Coordinates of C-alpha atoms in Angstrom, one line a residue:
Chain A
M1 CA 64.5 19.6 18.2
E2 CA 61.6 19.0 16.7
A3 CA 62.6 15.1 16.4
A4 CA 63.0 15.9 20.7
M5 CA 59.8 17.4 21.0
G6 CA 58.3 14.4 18.6
L7 CA 59.3 11.5 20.4
M8 CA 57.6 13.7 24.2
R9 CA 54.2 14.0 22.2
R10 CA 54.8 9.5 22.3
M11 CA 55.9 8.4 25.3
P12 CA 53.7 7.6 28.1
P13 CA 52.6 11.2 29.8
R14 CA 53.2 9.7 33.3
H15 CA 57.2 8.6 31.9
S16 CA 57.2 12.3 31.0
E17 CA 60.2 13.8 33.7
T18 CA 61.8 10.5 32.6
A19 CA 61.9 11.3 29.8
L20 CA 63.1 15.2 29.5
S21 CA 66.0 14.1 32.2
A22 CA 66.7 11.6 28.4
L23 CA 66.7 14.0 26.8
L24 CA 68.5 16.6 28.3
S25 CA 71.5 14.0 28.7
L26 CA 71.4 13.3 24.6
L27 CA 71.2 16.7 24.0
P28 CA 72.8 19.2 26.6
H29 CA 72.9 22.1 24.0
N30 CA 69.3 22.5 23.7
S31 CA 68.5 22.4 27.3
S32 CA 67.2 25.3 27.2
D33 CA 65.1 25.0 24.5
L34 CA 63.6 22.0 25.8
L35 CA 63.2 23.1 29.5
S36 CA 61.2 26.4 28.3
Q37 CA 59.3 24.1 25.6
V38 CA 58.4 20.9 27.0
D39 CA 55.8 21.3 30.7
L40 CA 56.5 18.5 33.5
P41 CA 53.1 18.4 36.0
L42 CA 54.0 21.4 38.5
Q43 CA 55.5 21.4 41.5
V44 CA 55.1 23.7 43.9
L45 CA 57.2 25.1 47.4
S46 CA 56.9 27.2 50.3
D47 CA 57.3 30.4 50.6
D48 CA 59.2 31.2 53.9
D49 CA 58.1 34.8 54.8
S50 CA 53.9 33.5 53.9
G51 CA 53.5 30.6 54.2
K52 CA 51.9 30.7 51.8
R53 CA 52.8 28.5 48.4
F54 CA 54.0 29.0 45.0
I55 CA 54.7 27.4 41.9
L56 CA 57.8 26.6 40.5
C57 CA 58.4 26.7 36.3
E58 CA 60.9 27.7 34.6
Y59 CA 59.7 31.2 34.5
N60 CA 60.6 31.9 37.8
R61 CA 63.7 29.6 37.8
D62 CA 67.5 30.9 38.6
A63 CA 70.6 27.8 38.9
D64 CA 68.3 26.0 41.1
S65 CA 66.5 28.5 42.6
Y66 CA 62.5 29.7 42.5
R67 CA 61.6 33.4 43.0
S68 CA 57.9 33.6 44.8
P69 CA 55.6 36.0 43.3
W70 CA 54.5 37.0 47.2
S71 CA 57.9 37.9 48.3
N72 CA 59.7 38.3 44.9
K73 CA 62.3 36.4 47.2
Y74 CA 64.4 33.1 45.7
H75 CA 64.0 30.0 47.7
P76 CA 67.2 29.4 48.1
R77 CA 68.5 32.9 48.8
L78 CA 70.6 33.6 45.8
E79 CA 73.2 36.9 44.6
D80 CA 73.0 38.2 41.4
A81 CA 69.7 37.6 40.4
P82 CA 67.1 38.6 37.7
Y83 CA 64.1 40.8 38.9
P84 CA 61.1 42.1 36.9
S85 CA 61.4 46.0 37.1
S86 CA 59.6 47.8 40.1
K87 CA 56.7 48.9 36.8
L88 CA 56.1 45.4 36.3
R89 CA 57.0 44.0 39.5
Q90 CA 53.9 46.1 40.5
L91 CA 51.4 44.8 37.7
E92 CA 53.4 41.3 39.0
I93 CA 51.8 41.2 42.4
E94 CA 48.0 42.4 41.1
A95 CA 48.2 39.8 38.9
N96 CA 48.7 37.0 41.2
D97 CA 46.0 38.5 43.4
I98 CA 43.2 38.8 41.3
F99 CA 44.1 35.3 39.8
T100 CA 44.2 33.8 42.5
V101 CA 40.8 35.2 43.0
Y102 CA 39.7 33.7 39.5
C103 CA 40.9 30.0 40.2
D104 CA 38.8 30.6 43.7
Q105 CA 36.3 31.1 41.3
Y106 CA 36.0 28.6 38.8
Y107 CA 38.2 25.6 40.8
E108 CA 37.7 26.0 44.2
G109 CA 40.9 25.1 45.3
G110 CA 44.8 24.4 44.4
I111 CA 47.3 27.1 43.7
S112 CA 48.3 29.6 41.5
S113 CA 51.2 31.6 40.7
V114 CA 51.8 34.4 37.6
Y115 CA 55.2 35.9 36.8
M116 CA 56.3 38.3 34.2
W117 CA 59.4 39.6 33.0
E118 CA 60.8 42.0 30.7
D119 CA 61.0 40.3 27.2
D120 CA 63.7 42.3 24.5
N121 CA 61.3 43.8 22.0
E122 CA 59.8 46.1 24.9
G123 CA 57.2 44.3 25.9
F124 CA 56.8 41.8 28.5
V125 CA 56.2 38.1 29.5
A126 CA 54.0 37.0 31.8
C127 CA 52.7 33.5 32.7
F128 CA 50.1 32.8 34.5
L129 CA 49.9 29.0 36.3
K130 CA 47.2 26.6 38.3
D131 CA 48.2 23.6 39.7
G132 CA 45.4 21.6 41.6
S133 CA 44.1 18.6 41.8
K134 CA 41.3 16.3 43.4
T135 CA 40.6 13.1 45.2
G136 CA 37.5 10.8 46.1
Q137 CA 37.0 8.4 47.1
G138 CA 33.6 6.4 46.8
R139 CA 33.1 2.9 48.2
R140 CA 36.3 1.0 49.5
G141 CA 39.1 0.3 47.7
Y142 CA 37.8 2.5 44.7
L143 CA 39.7 5.5 44.0
E144 CA 39.0 8.6 42.1
E145 CA 42.1 11.0 41.4
G146 CA 41.7 14.0 39.1
T147 CA 44.8 16.8 38.6
W148 CA 44.3 19.6 36.5
D149 CA 47.9 21.6 36.0
A150 CA 47.6 24.6 33.1
I151 CA 50.4 27.1 32.4
H152 CA 49.7 30.0 30.1
V153 CA 52.4 31.8 28.6
I154 CA 51.4 35.1 27.1
E155 CA 53.5 37.2 24.9
V156 CA 52.7 40.8 25.6
G157 CA 54.3 43.0 22.6
P158 CA 55.8 47.0 23.1
E159 CA 52.5 48.9 24.6
E160 CA 51.0 51.2 21.3
E161 CA 47.5 52.0 21.6
T162 CA 46.3 48.6 20.4
T163 CA 48.8 45.5 22.1
R164 CA 49.0 42.4 20.7
Y165 CA 49.3 39.9 23.0
C166 CA 49.8 36.2 21.9
L167 CA 48.8 33.5 23.9
T168 CA 50.0 29.7 24.4
S169 CA 48.5 27.3 26.8
T170 CA 48.6 24.0 27.6
V171 CA 46.3 22.2 29.9
M172 CA 47.8 18.8 31.4
L173 CA 45.1 16.7 32.9
S174 CA 44.7 13.5 34.6
L175 CA 42.8 10.8 35.8
T176 CA 42.7 7.9 37.3
T177 CA 40.7 5.4 38.9
D178 CA 42.0 2.1 40.9
D179 CA 39.9 -0.2 41.7
V180 CA 39.6 -4.0 42.8
S181 CA 37.0 -5.2 40.5
S182 CA 37.9 -3.5 37.7
G183 CA 41.8 -2.5 37.9
T184 CA 43.4 0.7 37.2
F185 CA 42.5 3.2 34.5
S186 CA 44.1 5.8 33.3
L187 CA 43.5 9.1 31.2
S188 CA 46.5 11.6 31.4
G189 CA 48.1 13.4 29.1
S190 CA 48.6 17.0 28.1
I191 CA 47.0 19.4 25.3
R192 CA 48.8 22.8 23.6
R193 CA 46.2 26.1 21.8
Q194 CA 47.4 29.0 21.2
M195 CA 45.5 32.4 20.2
N196 CA 46.9 35.3 19.3
M197 CA 44.3 39.0 19.2
N198 CA 45.2 43.0 19.1
L199 CA 43.7 44.5 22.0
P200 CA 43.1 48.4 23.6
V201 CA 45.8 49.0 26.1
A202 CA 43.0 51.5 27.7
D203 CA 41.8 48.5 29.1
G204 CA 44.9 47.3 30.9
H205 CA 46.7 44.8 30.7
L206 CA 45.5 42.3 33.4
C207 CA 41.8 42.5 31.9
N208 CA 43.2 41.9 28.5
M209 CA 44.7 39.2 29.6
G210 CA 42.2 37.8 31.9
K211 CA 39.7 38.0 29.1
M212 CA 41.6 35.5 26.9
I213 CA 42.7 33.8 29.4
E214 CA 39.3 32.8 30.8
E215 CA 38.2 32.3 26.6
M216 CA 40.5 30.1 26.1
E217 CA 40.1 27.9 29.1
G218 CA 37.2 26.7 28.2
K219 CA 38.0 26.3 25.2
L220 CA 40.3 24.2 26.6
R221 CA 37.4 22.3 28.9
N222 CA 35.6 21.3 25.3
S223 CA 38.6 20.7 24.1
L224 CA 39.7 18.4 26.8
D225 CA 36.1 16.7 27.1
Q226 CA 36.3 15.6 23.6
V227 CA 39.8 14.2 23.3
Y228 CA 39.8 13.0 26.5
F229 CA 36.2 11.6 26.7
G230 CA 35.9 11.2 22.6
K231 CA 39.1 10.3 21.5
T232 CA 39.8 7.6 23.3
R233 CA 36.5 6.2 24.1
E234 CA 36.2 5.5 20.6
M235 CA 39.4 4.1 19.7
V236 CA 38.5 1.6 22.7
C237 CA 34.9 0.6 20.9
T238 CA 36.4 0.5 17.5
L239 CA 38.9 -2.4 19.0
R240 CA 36.5 -4.0 20.5
P241 CA 32.1 -3.1 19.6
P242 CA 30.7 -3.2 22.7
S243 CA 27.7 -5.0 22.6
E244 CA 24.9 -6.3 25.1
V245 CA 25.3 -9.9 24.4
L246 CA 27.3 -11.8 22.4
P247 CA 25.8 -15.3 21.0
M248 CA 27.0 -17.8 23.7
R249 CA 28.2 -21.1 22.4
L250 CA 26.0 -24.3 24.3
P251 CA 27.6 -27.1 24.3
D252 CA 26.4 -29.7 21.5
S253 CA 24.6 -33.3 23.3
Chain B
M1 CA 77.2 31.0 37.7
A2 CA 80.2 29.0 35.7
E3 CA 78.9 26.9 33.0
E4 CA 78.6 23.6 33.8
E5 CA 81.5 21.2 32.6
E6 CA 80.0 18.9 29.1
T7 CA 80.1 15.2 30.8
E8 CA 79.7 12.8 28.1
L9 CA 77.4 10.0 28.5
S10 CA 79.0 6.6 27.7
D11 CA 77.6 4.6 24.9
D12 CA 76.2 2.2 27.5
Q13 CA 74.6 5.1 29.4
K14 CA 73.2 6.3 25.2
K15 CA 72.7 2.5 25.0
G16 CA 70.0 2.4 28.0
I17 CA 69.0 5.7 27.5
A18 CA 67.5 4.6 23.6
K19 CA 66.3 0.8 24.7
W20 CA 64.3 3.0 27.0
F21 CA 62.8 5.3 24.4
L22 CA 62.2 2.3 21.7
V23 CA 60.9 -0.1 24.7
N24 CA 58.5 2.6 26.0
A25 CA 56.6 3.0 22.3
P26 CA 53.0 3.6 22.0
A27 CA 51.7 0.4 20.4
G28 CA 52.1 1.0 16.5
E29 CA 54.5 3.6 17.0
I30 CA 57.9 2.7 17.7
Q31 CA 58.7 2.9 14.1
Y32 CA 58.3 6.8 14.1
V33 CA 59.9 6.6 17.8
S34 CA 63.0 5.4 16.2
K35 CA 62.9 8.0 13.4
D36 CA 63.1 10.2 15.7
L37 CA 65.8 8.5 18.2
K38 CA 67.8 8.0 15.8
L39 CA 67.9 12.0 14.8
V40 CA 68.7 12.4 18.8
L41 CA 70.8 10.2 19.4
N42 CA 73.0 10.8 16.5
D43 CA 75.0 7.7 16.5
D44 CA 74.0 4.8 14.4
D45 CA 76.4 2.3 16.1
V46 CA 74.5 2.5 19.8
Y47 CA 71.2 3.4 17.6
N48 CA 71.6 -0.4 15.9
E49 CA 73.0 -2.3 19.2
A50 CA 69.8 -0.9 21.0
A51 CA 67.0 -1.2 18.7
S52 CA 68.7 -5.2 18.4
E53 CA 68.1 -5.4 22.0
A54 CA 65.0 -3.4 22.3
F55 CA 62.5 -4.8 19.5
P56 CA 62.5 -7.8 20.2
V57 CA 60.9 -6.8 23.3
Y58 CA 59.0 -4.5 22.1
N59 CA 57.3 -6.1 20.0
K60 CA 56.7 -9.7 22.2
S61 CA 54.7 -7.2 24.6
H62 CA 52.7 -5.2 22.0
L63 CA 51.6 -8.8 20.8
I64 CA 52.5 -7.9 17.2
S65 CA 50.7 -9.6 14.4
L66 CA 53.3 -10.3 10.5
K67 CA 52.2 -12.0 7.7
M68 CA 54.0 -15.6 6.7
P69 CA 55.4 -15.4 3.2
G70 CA 54.1 -18.8 1.9
G71 CA 49.8 -18.0 2.0
F72 CA 50.4 -19.2 6.0
G73 CA 48.4 -16.6 7.6
D74 CA 49.6 -14.6 10.3
V75 CA 51.8 -15.0 12.8
L76 CA 51.6 -13.1 16.3
V77 CA 55.4 -12.6 18.0
T78 CA 54.8 -13.7 22.0
S79 CA 57.1 -15.2 24.8
Y80 CA 54.9 -17.9 24.2
G81 CA 55.7 -19.0 20.9
E82 CA 59.3 -18.1 20.8
L83 CA 61.0 -21.4 19.8
Q84 CA 64.7 -18.9 19.9
D85 CA 65.7 -15.8 19.7
N86 CA 63.6 -15.1 16.5
E87 CA 61.7 -17.8 15.7
Y88 CA 58.1 -18.1 16.7
L89 CA 56.0 -21.3 16.4
D90 CA 52.4 -21.0 14.8
P91 CA 50.6 -23.3 15.9
K92 CA 47.4 -23.1 14.3
T93 CA 49.5 -24.2 10.7
A94 CA 52.3 -26.1 12.6
Q95 CA 54.4 -23.8 11.0
V96 CA 57.9 -21.5 12.7
A97 CA 58.1 -18.1 11.7
I98 CA 61.6 -16.8 11.3
V99 CA 61.1 -12.6 12.7
D100 CA 63.4 -9.9 11.7
H101 CA 62.7 -8.2 14.7
V102 CA 64.1 -4.7 14.0
K103 CA 62.3 -4.5 10.4
Q104 CA 58.9 -6.3 12.2
A105 CA 58.9 -8.3 9.8
C106 CA 58.5 -12.5 8.7
T107 CA 61.5 -13.1 6.4
K108 CA 61.1 -17.0 5.9
V109 CA 58.6 -20.2 6.9
R110 CA 59.6 -23.3 8.0
P111 CA 57.8 -26.8 8.9
A112 CA 58.0 -26.6 12.8
T113 CA 59.4 -30.3 14.0
D114 CA 57.6 -32.8 16.3
E115 CA 59.7 -31.8 19.3
E116 CA 58.3 -28.2 18.5
L117 CA 55.2 -29.0 18.6
P118 CA 52.4 -30.5 21.5
S119 CA 51.6 -34.3 22.2
A120 CA 48.3 -35.4 20.1
Y121 CA 46.5 -35.7 23.4
V122 CA 47.5 -32.1 24.2
E123 CA 46.9 -31.3 20.6
E124 CA 43.5 -32.5 20.6
Y125 CA 42.0 -29.4 23.7
R126 CA 44.0 -27.2 21.9
C127 CA 42.9 -26.9 18.7
A128 CA 39.5 -27.4 20.2
L129 CA 39.9 -24.5 22.4
E130 CA 42.0 -22.5 19.1
A131 CA 38.9 -23.3 16.9
E132 CA 36.2 -21.5 19.6
I133 CA 38.7 -18.8 19.9
L134 CA 39.1 -18.0 16.6
K135 CA 35.3 -18.2 16.1
Y136 CA 35.2 -15.8 19.3
V137 CA 37.4 -13.9 18.4
A138 CA 35.7 -12.5 14.7
E139 CA 33.3 -12.2 16.4
A140 CA 34.1 -9.7 18.3
Y141 CA 37.2 -8.1 17.3
P142 CA 36.5 -6.6 13.8
K143 CA 40.5 -6.9 13.0
G144 CA 42.0 -9.0 16.1
S145 CA 43.9 -12.0 15.7
S146 CA 44.7 -15.0 18.4
S147 CA 46.4 -17.7 19.4
V148 CA 46.4 -20.9 21.9
Y149 CA 50.0 -22.6 22.9
C150 CA 50.6 -25.0 24.6
T151 CA 52.9 -23.5 27.8
N152 CA 53.8 -26.2 30.1
G153 CA 53.2 -30.4 29.8
K154 CA 53.5 -30.6 26.0
D155 CA 54.4 -33.8 26.5
V156 CA 51.6 -35.2 28.1
E157 CA 50.4 -38.2 26.3
E158 CA 47.3 -39.0 28.6
P159 CA 45.7 -38.4 31.0
G160 CA 46.8 -38.4 34.7
S161 CA 49.2 -34.8 34.3
D162 CA 48.5 -31.5 34.6
F163 CA 49.3 -28.9 31.2
D164 CA 49.0 -25.5 30.6
L165 CA 47.5 -24.0 27.9
V166 CA 47.7 -20.0 27.2
V167 CA 45.5 -17.8 24.8
V168 CA 46.5 -14.8 23.0
I169 CA 44.1 -12.6 21.8
A170 CA 45.5 -9.1 20.4
A171 CA 43.6 -6.3 18.6
A172 CA 45.3 -2.5 16.9
R173 CA 43.7 -0.6 14.9
L174 CA 46.2 2.5 13.5
S175 CA 45.3 5.6 12.6
P176 CA 48.6 8.1 12.3
Q177 CA 46.8 10.1 9.8
N178 CA 44.4 11.0 12.4
F179 CA 46.5 11.7 15.6
C180 CA 45.0 8.4 16.7
N181 CA 46.6 4.3 17.3
G182 CA 45.0 1.8 20.1
S183 CA 45.7 -1.4 21.5
W184 CA 43.6 -4.6 23.0
R185 CA 45.4 -7.0 24.3
T186 CA 44.8 -9.7 26.5
I187 CA 46.1 -13.4 27.8
W188 CA 44.3 -16.1 29.4
N189 CA 46.3 -18.3 31.2
I190 CA 44.5 -22.0 31.1
E191 CA 45.7 -24.5 33.8
F192 CA 44.8 -28.5 33.4
K193 CA 44.2 -29.6 37.2
D194 CA 43.9 -33.0 36.3
D195 CA 44.1 -34.4 39.9
I196 CA 41.0 -32.2 40.4
Q197 CA 39.2 -32.6 37.0
K198 CA 38.8 -28.8 37.3
L199 CA 40.5 -25.7 34.9
E200 CA 41.8 -22.8 36.2
L201 CA 41.9 -19.5 34.2
N202 CA 44.0 -16.2 34.8
G203 CA 42.7 -13.2 32.7
K204 CA 45.1 -10.2 32.1
L205 CA 43.5 -7.7 29.7
L206 CA 45.4 -4.5 28.8
V207 CA 44.2 -1.3 26.9
G208 CA 45.5 1.6 25.6
A209 CA 45.2 4.2 23.4
H210 CA 47.0 7.6 22.4
Y211 CA 45.7 10.5 21.1
F212 CA 48.5 12.9 19.2
E213 CA 47.5 16.4 17.7
E214 CA 48.2 19.6 19.3
G215 CA 49.1 17.8 22.3
N216 CA 49.7 13.7 24.0
V217 CA 46.9 12.0 25.9
Q218 CA 47.2 8.3 26.8
L219 CA 44.7 5.7 28.4
D220 CA 46.2 2.8 29.9
T221 CA 44.1 0.3 31.6
K222 CA 44.7 -3.2 32.9
H223 CA 42.9 -6.0 34.6
E224 CA 43.2 -8.9 36.4
C225 CA 40.6 -11.5 36.6
R226 CA 40.7 -15.3 37.5
D227 CA 37.7 -17.9 36.5
S228 CA 37.6 -22.1 36.7
T229 CA 35.5 -24.9 35.4
M230 CA 35.3 -28.5 35.6
F231 CA 36.8 -30.6 32.4
Q232 CA 37.2 -34.6 32.3
C233 CA 39.6 -35.9 30.0
V234 CA 38.6 -38.3 27.5
N235 CA 39.1 -41.1 28.2
N236 CA 36.2 -41.7 31.1
K237 CA 38.2 -42.4 33.6
C238 CA 35.4 -42.4 36.3
S239 CA 33.7 -45.1 37.1
D240 CA 29.5 -46.1 36.6
L241 CA 29.5 -45.0 40.2
M242 CA 31.2 -41.7 40.3
L243 CA 29.0 -40.1 37.3
P244 CA 26.0 -39.8 39.1
M245 CA 28.2 -38.2 42.4
L246 CA 29.9 -35.9 40.0
L247 CA 26.4 -34.8 37.9
E248 CA 24.7 -34.1 41.5
L249 CA 26.9 -32.5 42.3
M250 CA 27.7 -29.9 39.8
C251 CA 24.3 -30.4 37.7
E252 CA 25.1 -28.3 34.9
Y253 CA 28.3 -29.7 34.2
R254 CA 28.8 -33.1 32.2
I255 CA 31.2 -35.3 30.9
R256 CA 32.9 -33.1 29.0
S257 CA 34.9 -33.6 25.5
P258 CA 37.8 -31.0 24.0
D259 CA 35.5 -29.7 22.4
D260 CA 33.2 -28.9 25.3
T261 CA 35.4 -28.3 27.5
A262 CA 36.7 -25.6 24.5
I263 CA 33.1 -24.4 24.1
S264 CA 33.4 -23.2 27.6
V265 CA 36.1 -21.8 28.2
A266 CA 35.7 -20.1 25.5
N267 CA 32.1 -18.7 27.1
L268 CA 34.3 -17.5 30.1
I269 CA 36.2 -15.8 28.3
R270 CA 34.0 -13.6 26.6
R271 CA 31.5 -13.3 29.2
H272 CA 34.5 -11.8 30.5
E273 CA 36.0 -9.6 27.8
T274 CA 32.8 -8.1 28.0
A275 CA 31.7 -7.1 30.6
Y276 CA 35.7 -5.6 31.1
M277 CA 34.4 -3.5 28.0
A278 CA 31.4 -2.6 30.2
S279 CA 33.1 -1.8 33.0
L280 CA 35.6 0.1 31.0
E281 CA 32.6 2.6 29.3
E282 CA 30.9 3.1 33.5
S283 CA 34.8 3.9 34.3
Y284 CA 34.6 6.6 31.2
F285 CA 31.1 8.3 32.4
K286 CA 31.9 8.3 36.0
L287 CA 36.0 10.2 35.3
S288 CA 33.4 12.7 33.3
D289 CA 30.2 12.5 35.1
N290 CA 31.9 13.5 38.3
T291 CA 35.8 13.7 38.3
F292 CA 36.6 16.0 34.9
K293 CA 33.8 18.5 35.8
D294 CA 34.6 18.6 39.6
L295 CA 38.3 20.1 38.5
R296 CA 37.0 23.2 36.8
R297 CA 33.4 24.8 36.8
K298 CA 32.2 26.1 33.6
L299 CA 31.6 29.5 35.0
P300 CA 31.5 30.8 38.2
I301 CA 28.9 30.2 40.9
T302 CA 28.0 33.9 39.6
R303 CA 27.1 32.2 36.6
T304 CA 28.3 34.8 35.6
L305 CA 32.2 35.7 33.1
F306 CA 35.0 36.8 35.9
P307 CA 34.6 40.4 36.0
W308 CA 37.8 41.6 34.9
R309 CA 37.3 45.6 35.1
S310 CA 38.3 48.3 32.7
T311 CA 40.6 49.8 35.0
R312 CA 44.2 49.3 36.2
Q313 CA 43.9 50.3 39.5
F314 CA 45.4 48.8 42.8
S315 CA 41.9 48.5 43.4
L316 CA 41.1 46.3 40.8
K317 CA 40.6 43.2 43.7
R318 CA 38.9 44.8 45.9
E319 CA 36.4 46.0 43.9
I320 CA 36.2 42.3 42.4
S321 CA 35.7 40.6 45.4
E322 CA 33.6 43.2 46.5
E323 CA 31.4 42.1 42.9
L324 CA 31.7 38.7 44.1
G325 CA 30.9 39.4 47.5
I326 CA 33.9 37.5 49.3
G327 CA 34.5 38.7 52.5
K328 CA 37.9 40.2 52.9

């Protein structure tokens, strides 16, 4: 599995889907690990009942159907599918509502979804997802596109006075420009970080999780800036140091 | 849901997948990819077959540079210099390197035969251009390699026919301990069109970088450009009458020897590559300043953090909406 994850870290991000299918066919026994550990660009589906869109991921999937956080129904319909308990579902509904507001505040657009399910340790796991892209068009023939997809998975420990929250966040960022005069330029990929905290349960799960996510996203935004723009640009400048004027040679007379 | 029957992949399918992983490895990383791939594939025969087909493709596409035994310096592995499956010409030293693709090493060296080298006429241009390019690459790239090959018309003995040269420049910076690798490749095709005494340049520039500490971020850029300039062959075909006319038409150009032509081609290349570097910087700036900032605000419009509340009430959303002034 480690070797498989190693391969995923090296393949070009725009080919992640192909790379994952290839790995799944080579390692069918590790499919559940692969599917839960590898992040692909997010996809959305429309909820039949409300018309609202929701994000598809491993955490709301059963077989080939996906559960909508708005209607709590699987699309396409599925018999005998797993659902969160009604208590957890209440929390999930609230989380979806609040997370939508949060995303609007920070991202001014995009789609969000939250899924929760009980885990084996008397706690639960919550997954907050956000999908969205912005396209800018400047002068004719020039296209700028950016996509920011985020996946935050929080494992919540059994409820005690101080509860343990383990957050793993992945941001998939893709920035491209395509210009007749300067060719194609594409910066894409993902970075992943983790954060663990013990917080008083009296403050409320949503409050605790929300604050962690907000703090994490702030840190990630800085890391992304450093990595995407800083590190790769540093590498390019190392390859060929930019110079205002390189000496031009004049023909000998 | 019933457990799906395991469909075993055929050897051919496994080989195809293995080749895909190898060929798509970023610059300088194929050996790491091959290590992980061997573990995942768990089938040495299939791996070896895939490697023997994938490594040459990767090596040529990445323009890797190998050290030649015998103190002849480095040879670039490119499709332009490929004489046979694993034999690559180094025009600089007129040697042919025999290469083991999977090991990415040069195993032997032999002198090139006359048939493998261009004619003396073409060689004059090729050699002069190579000398200028070497100077340019040494100035512009801390660790660059270059070669100039004749890709067409290598047997042209005298003025009257077209021939083509190609300039290949490659620089790679490998820093796996810092989780960062990068490569710069440019290929300039130069067509010497004898009848109109004009040179046409077609350049392809490819830059890549890969950062992989706790993630996988890749830069991938491509640019193509063209230019042209006049050239005049060594044996001056112009009559005395033509000469003043030519001078009038293109006043900055004079009769050019291979050395002059080399200098002006190298200048064009230098100019375009420097301009491309500047446009890369500009793209970085634009994306970071506009697109990235637009994707996520540093803080909400309220300029405070999101008002998570310490209540678990259902009215949480209403309270928040009120605080944020959102109508609902």
